[in-house]
Amino acid sequence: GAQVIATSRSEQGAASGLAAGAQVALRTDQAHMASTIEHLQKLRPDHIVEVDLAGNIDMDEKVLGVGGTIASYASSAADTTIPFWRLLFKNITLHLLGSDDFPLTAKVEAAKAINQTLAAGWPGPAIAEVFKLEQIAAAHRAVECGTAGKGRIVVTLGEGPA
């Protein structure tokens, strides 16, 4: 029953968010950032699942209302500065999530939910390239060269299409 707002740095990412079920997809690249913040402030999300805490914490604080939450599982900087007083005066809760520490039951339930969503017709994330394990260096180069911007890079452990 939640209204899901996806954010992305590209049109493809925005389209992927909509295909995954988001009702709204906004761009966060530099050309669209001011418009994105304005839209989010109007929509006033209650919760943010953050993929880059260091890169987005200031935007998160601007758009969350009093009592909002941020759950982050990644950051572009190992040491992230947070706007402590601005978050404090809005009573914003910050959750830092390390997936290695999730209980096994939570991981199993998540895998079941993903499988149900795929069975219901969601095609999953776009895949840019598939590599065999022996091609791991090429897979890393593809990520570093920006190929991953066209979709995920997949490394297969056994027989695969690559």
PDB file of C-alpha atoms in Angstrom:
ATOM      1  CA  GLY A   1       0.000   0.000   0.000  1.00  0.00           C
ATOM      2  CA  ALA A   2       2.984   2.337   0.001  1.00  0.00           C
ATOM      3  CA  GLN A   3       3.523   4.974  -2.644  1.00  0.00           C
ATOM      4  CA  VAL A   4       6.980   4.203  -4.045  1.00  0.00           C
ATOM      5  CA  ILE A   5       9.112   6.994  -5.500  1.00  0.00           C
ATOM      6  CA  ALA A   6      12.168   5.797  -7.411  1.00  0.00           C
ATOM      7  CA  THR A   7      15.187   8.004  -8.055  1.00  0.00           C
ATOM      8  CA  SER A   8      17.798   7.402 -10.718  1.00  0.00           C
ATOM      9  CA  ARG A   9      20.691   9.098 -12.504  1.00  0.00           C
ATOM     10  CA  SER A  10      19.488   7.941 -15.934  1.00  0.00           C
ATOM     11  CA  GLU A  11      16.359   7.490 -18.031  1.00  0.00           C
ATOM     12  CA  GLN A  12      16.994   3.740 -18.121  1.00  0.00           C
ATOM     13  CA  GLY A  13      17.181   3.609 -14.330  1.00  0.00           C
ATOM     14  CA  ALA A  14      13.972   5.629 -14.017  1.00  0.00           C
ATOM     15  CA  ALA A  15      12.225   3.277 -16.457  1.00  0.00           C
ATOM     16  CA  SER A  16      13.513   0.300 -14.475  1.00  0.00           C
ATOM     17  CA  GLY A  17      12.092   1.784 -11.263  1.00  0.00           C
ATOM     18  CA  LEU A  18       8.686   2.240 -12.876  1.00  0.00           C
ATOM     19  CA  ALA A  19       8.796  -1.291 -14.302  1.00  0.00           C
ATOM     20  CA  ALA A  20       9.559  -2.609 -10.809  1.00  0.00           C
ATOM     21  CA  GLY A  21       6.397  -0.977  -9.471  1.00  0.00           C
ATOM     22  CA  ALA A  22       7.282   2.577  -8.443  1.00  0.00           C
ATOM     23  CA  GLN A  23       4.471   5.061  -9.023  1.00  0.00           C
ATOM     24  CA  VAL A  24       6.904   7.944  -9.636  1.00  0.00           C
ATOM     25  CA  ALA A  25      10.483   7.967 -10.989  1.00  0.00           C
ATOM     26  CA  LEU A  26      12.626  11.091 -10.620  1.00  0.00           C
ATOM     27  CA  ARG A  27      16.097  11.835 -11.985  1.00  0.00           C
ATOM     28  CA  THR A  28      18.889  12.830  -9.592  1.00  0.00           C
ATOM     29  CA  ASP A  29      21.612  13.683 -12.083  1.00  0.00           C
ATOM     30  CA  GLN A  30      22.929  17.251 -11.897  1.00  0.00           C
ATOM     31  CA  ALA A  31      20.661  18.574 -14.660  1.00  0.00           C
ATOM     32  CA  HIS A  32      17.553  17.351 -12.836  1.00  0.00           C
ATOM     33  CA  MET A  33      18.561  17.637  -9.144  1.00  0.00           C
ATOM     34  CA  ALA A  34      16.744  20.890  -8.288  1.00  0.00           C
ATOM     35  CA  SER A  35      13.547  19.616  -9.915  1.00  0.00           C
ATOM     36  CA  THR A  36      13.905  16.274  -8.131  1.00  0.00           C
ATOM     37  CA  ILE A  37      14.277  17.929  -4.718  1.00  0.00           C
ATOM     38  CA  GLU A  38      11.268  20.161  -5.444  1.00  0.00           C
ATOM     39  CA  HIS A  39       9.108  17.157  -6.426  1.00  0.00           C
ATOM     40  CA  LEU A  40      10.219  15.133  -3.404  1.00  0.00           C
ATOM     41  CA  GLN A  41       9.479  18.024  -1.051  1.00  0.00           C
ATOM     42  CA  LYS A  42       5.927  18.149  -2.446  1.00  0.00           C
ATOM     43  CA  LEU A  43       5.509  14.368  -2.171  1.00  0.00           C
ATOM     44  CA  ARG A  44       7.149  14.404   1.305  1.00  0.00           C
ATOM     45  CA  PRO A  45       8.284  10.784   1.616  1.00  0.00           C
ATOM     46  CA  ASP A  46       8.181   9.184   5.069  1.00  0.00           C
ATOM     47  CA  HIS A  47      10.965   6.679   4.442  1.00  0.00           C
ATOM     48  CA  ILE A  48      14.021   6.615   2.183  1.00  0.00           C
ATOM     49  CA  VAL A  49      15.976   3.506   1.188  1.00  0.00           C
ATOM     50  CA  GLU A  50      19.340   5.067   0.474  1.00  0.00           C
ATOM     51  CA  VAL A  51      21.930   3.617  -1.905  1.00  0.00           C
ATOM     52  CA  ASP A  52      24.492   6.419  -1.411  1.00  0.00           C
ATOM     53  CA  LEU A  53      24.336   7.953   2.043  1.00  0.00           C
ATOM     54  CA  ALA A  54      27.343  10.245   1.513  1.00  0.00           C
ATOM     55  CA  GLY A  55      26.104  11.475  -1.839  1.00  0.00           C
ATOM     56  CA  ASN A  56      22.467  12.004  -0.900  1.00  0.00           C
ATOM     57  CA  ILE A  57      22.220  12.745   2.829  1.00  0.00           C
ATOM     58  CA  ASP A  58      21.674  16.488   2.274  1.00  0.00           C
ATOM     59  CA  MET A  59      18.851  15.840  -0.215  1.00  0.00           C
ATOM     60  CA  ASP A  60      17.357  13.234   2.130  1.00  0.00           C
ATOM     61  CA  GLU A  61      17.265  15.731   4.991  1.00  0.00           C
ATOM     62  CA  LYS A  62      15.649  18.397   2.792  1.00  0.00           C
ATOM     63  CA  VAL A  63      12.803  16.165   1.612  1.00  0.00           C
ATOM     64  CA  LEU A  64      11.981  14.108   4.716  1.00  0.00           C
ATOM     65  CA  GLY A  65       9.391  15.444   7.085  1.00  0.00           C
ATOM     66  CA  VAL A  66       9.438  15.235  10.871  1.00  0.00           C
ATOM     67  CA  GLY A  67       9.762  11.635  12.050  1.00  0.00           C
ATOM     68  CA  GLY A  68      11.036  10.287   8.729  1.00  0.00           C
ATOM     69  CA  THR A  69      13.491   7.428   8.386  1.00  0.00           C
ATOM     70  CA  ILE A  70      16.532   6.741   6.230  1.00  0.00           C
ATOM     71  CA  ALA A  71      17.663   3.133   5.769  1.00  0.00           C
ATOM     72  CA  SER A  72      21.020   2.976   4.008  1.00  0.00           C
ATOM     73  CA  TYR A  73      22.963  -0.038   2.809  1.00  0.00           C
ATOM     74  CA  ALA A  74      25.696   1.747   0.827  1.00  0.00           C
ATOM     75  CA  SER A  75      27.736   4.924   0.645  1.00  0.00           C
ATOM     76  CA  SER A  76      30.193   6.387  -1.835  1.00  0.00           C
ATOM     77  CA  ALA A  77      32.444   7.431   1.060  1.00  0.00           C
ATOM     78  CA  ALA A  78      33.706   5.272   3.906  1.00  0.00           C
ATOM     79  CA  ASP A  79      33.456   8.220   6.306  1.00  0.00           C
ATOM     80  CA  THR A  80      30.160  10.010   5.757  1.00  0.00           C
ATOM     81  CA  THR A  81      29.362  13.392   7.272  1.00  0.00           C
ATOM     82  CA  ILE A  82      25.763  13.722   8.369  1.00  0.00           C
ATOM     83  CA  PRO A  83      23.884  16.979   9.069  1.00  0.00           C
ATOM     84  CA  PHE A  84      23.362  16.006  12.697  1.00  0.00           C
ATOM     85  CA  TRP A  85      21.403  19.009  13.994  1.00  0.00           C
ATOM     86  CA  ARG A  86      19.102  19.223  10.952  1.00  0.00           C
ATOM     87  CA  LEU A  87      18.303  15.510  11.257  1.00  0.00           C
ATOM     88  CA  LEU A  88      17.922  15.779  15.035  1.00  0.00           C
ATOM     89  CA  PHE A  89      15.420  18.649  14.924  1.00  0.00           C
ATOM     90  CA  LYS A  90      13.275  16.657  12.495  1.00  0.00           C
ATOM     91  CA  ASN A  91      13.510  13.500  14.660  1.00  0.00           C
ATOM     92  CA  ILE A  92      14.808  11.561  11.649  1.00  0.00           C
ATOM     93  CA  THR A  93      15.890   7.995  12.339  1.00  0.00           C
ATOM     94  CA  LEU A  94      18.922   6.605  10.503  1.00  0.00           C
ATOM     95  CA  HIS A  95      19.259   2.841  10.009  1.00  0.00           C
ATOM     96  CA  LEU A  96      22.551   1.446   8.669  1.00  0.00           C
ATOM     97  CA  LEU A  97      22.043  -2.006   7.177  1.00  0.00           C
ATOM     98  CA  GLY A  98      24.796  -4.523   6.506  1.00  0.00           C
ATOM     99  CA  SER A  99      23.298  -7.390   4.513  1.00  0.00           C
ATOM    100  CA  ASP A 100      25.898  -9.824   5.832  1.00  0.00           C
ATOM    101  CA  ASP A 101      24.300  -9.435   9.249  1.00  0.00           C
ATOM    102  CA  PHE A 102      20.680 -10.087   8.240  1.00  0.00           C
ATOM    103  CA  PRO A 103      19.257 -13.244   9.807  1.00  0.00           C
ATOM    104  CA  LEU A 104      19.042 -16.246   7.491  1.00  0.00           C
ATOM    105  CA  THR A 105      15.233 -16.259   7.776  1.00  0.00           C
ATOM    106  CA  ALA A 106      15.097 -12.676   6.449  1.00  0.00           C
ATOM    107  CA  LYS A 107      17.323 -13.619   3.497  1.00  0.00           C
ATOM    108  CA  VAL A 108      15.165 -16.663   2.691  1.00  0.00           C
ATOM    109  CA  GLU A 109      11.966 -14.573   2.839  1.00  0.00           C
ATOM    110  CA  ALA A 110      13.537 -11.935   0.576  1.00  0.00           C
ATOM    111  CA  ALA A 111      14.568 -14.597  -1.953  1.00  0.00           C
ATOM    112  CA  LYS A 112      11.014 -16.017  -1.921  1.00  0.00           C
ATOM    113  CA  ALA A 113       9.534 -12.536  -2.489  1.00  0.00           C
ATOM    114  CA  ILE A 114      11.898 -11.887  -5.409  1.00  0.00           C
ATOM    115  CA  ASN A 115      11.038 -15.268  -6.955  1.00  0.00           C
ATOM    116  CA  GLN A 116       7.293 -14.561  -6.580  1.00  0.00           C
ATOM    117  CA  THR A 117       7.748 -11.164  -8.255  1.00  0.00           C
ATOM    118  CA  LEU A 118       9.687 -12.750 -11.133  1.00  0.00           C
ATOM    119  CA  ALA A 119       7.022 -15.473 -11.481  1.00  0.00           C
ATOM    120  CA  ALA A 120       4.358 -12.742 -11.628  1.00  0.00           C
ATOM    121  CA  GLY A 121       6.044 -11.276 -14.694  1.00  0.00           C
ATOM    122  CA  TRP A 122       8.687  -8.803 -13.515  1.00  0.00           C
ATOM    123  CA  PRO A 123      11.623  -9.292 -15.909  1.00  0.00           C
ATOM    124  CA  GLY A 124      14.214  -8.427 -13.261  1.00  0.00           C
ATOM    125  CA  PRO A 125      16.951  -5.859 -13.679  1.00  0.00           C
ATOM    126  CA  ALA A 126      18.427  -5.241 -17.120  1.00  0.00           C
ATOM    127  CA  ILE A 127      21.570  -7.262 -17.810  1.00  0.00           C
ATOM    128  CA  ALA A 128      24.271  -5.530 -19.856  1.00  0.00           C
ATOM    129  CA  GLU A 129      26.723  -8.440 -20.156  1.00  0.00           C
ATOM    130  CA  VAL A 130      27.309 -11.942 -18.842  1.00  0.00           C
ATOM    131  CA  PHE A 131      30.825 -13.243 -18.143  1.00  0.00           C
ATOM    132  CA  LYS A 132      32.184 -16.637 -17.128  1.00  0.00           C
ATOM    133  CA  LEU A 133      34.170 -16.767 -13.893  1.00  0.00           C
ATOM    134  CA  GLU A 134      37.391 -17.054 -15.915  1.00  0.00           C
ATOM    135  CA  GLN A 135      36.535 -13.647 -17.423  1.00  0.00           C
ATOM    136  CA  ILE A 136      36.273 -11.863 -14.066  1.00  0.00           C
ATOM    137  CA  ALA A 137      38.905  -9.268 -15.033  1.00  0.00           C
ATOM    138  CA  ALA A 138      36.887  -8.363 -18.142  1.00  0.00           C
ATOM    139  CA  ALA A 139      33.757  -8.109 -15.996  1.00  0.00           C
ATOM    140  CA  HIS A 140      35.513  -5.641 -13.696  1.00  0.00           C
ATOM    141  CA  ARG A 141      36.690  -3.621 -16.714  1.00  0.00           C
ATOM    142  CA  ALA A 142      33.113  -3.498 -18.009  1.00  0.00           C
ATOM    143  CA  VAL A 143      31.964  -2.041 -14.687  1.00  0.00           C
ATOM    144  CA  GLU A 144      34.836   0.461 -14.590  1.00  0.00           C
ATOM    145  CA  CYS A 145      34.208   1.550 -18.210  1.00  0.00           C
ATOM    146  CA  GLY A 146      30.557   2.272 -17.592  1.00  0.00           C
ATOM    147  CA  THR A 147      29.037  -0.735 -19.326  1.00  0.00           C
ATOM    148  CA  ALA A 148      27.081  -1.333 -16.121  1.00  0.00           C
ATOM    149  CA  GLY A 149      25.144   1.875 -16.854  1.00  0.00           C
ATOM    150  CA  LYS A 150      23.257  -0.177 -19.445  1.00  0.00           C
ATOM    151  CA  GLY A 151      22.367  -2.879 -16.929  1.00  0.00           C
ATOM    152  CA  ARG A 152      23.908  -5.326 -14.513  1.00  0.00           C
ATOM    153  CA  ILE A 153      27.142  -7.199 -15.078  1.00  0.00           C
ATOM    154  CA  VAL A 154      26.648 -10.888 -14.284  1.00  0.00           C
ATOM    155  CA  VAL A 155      29.392 -13.411 -13.588  1.00  0.00           C
ATOM    156  CA  THR A 156      28.373 -17.060 -13.920  1.00  0.00           C
ATOM    157  CA  LEU A 157      30.009 -19.738 -11.795  1.00  0.00           C
ATOM    158  CA  GLY A 158      29.243 -22.653 -14.098  1.00  0.00           C
ATOM    159  CA  GLU A 159      28.195 -23.050 -17.665  1.00  0.00           C
ATOM    160  CA  GLY A 160      26.789 -19.784 -18.920  1.00  0.00           C
ATOM    161  CA  PRO A 161      25.945 -17.949 -22.115  1.00  0.00           C
ATOM    162  CA  ALA A 162      29.214 -15.979 -22.243  1.00  0.00           C
TER     163      ALA A 162
END
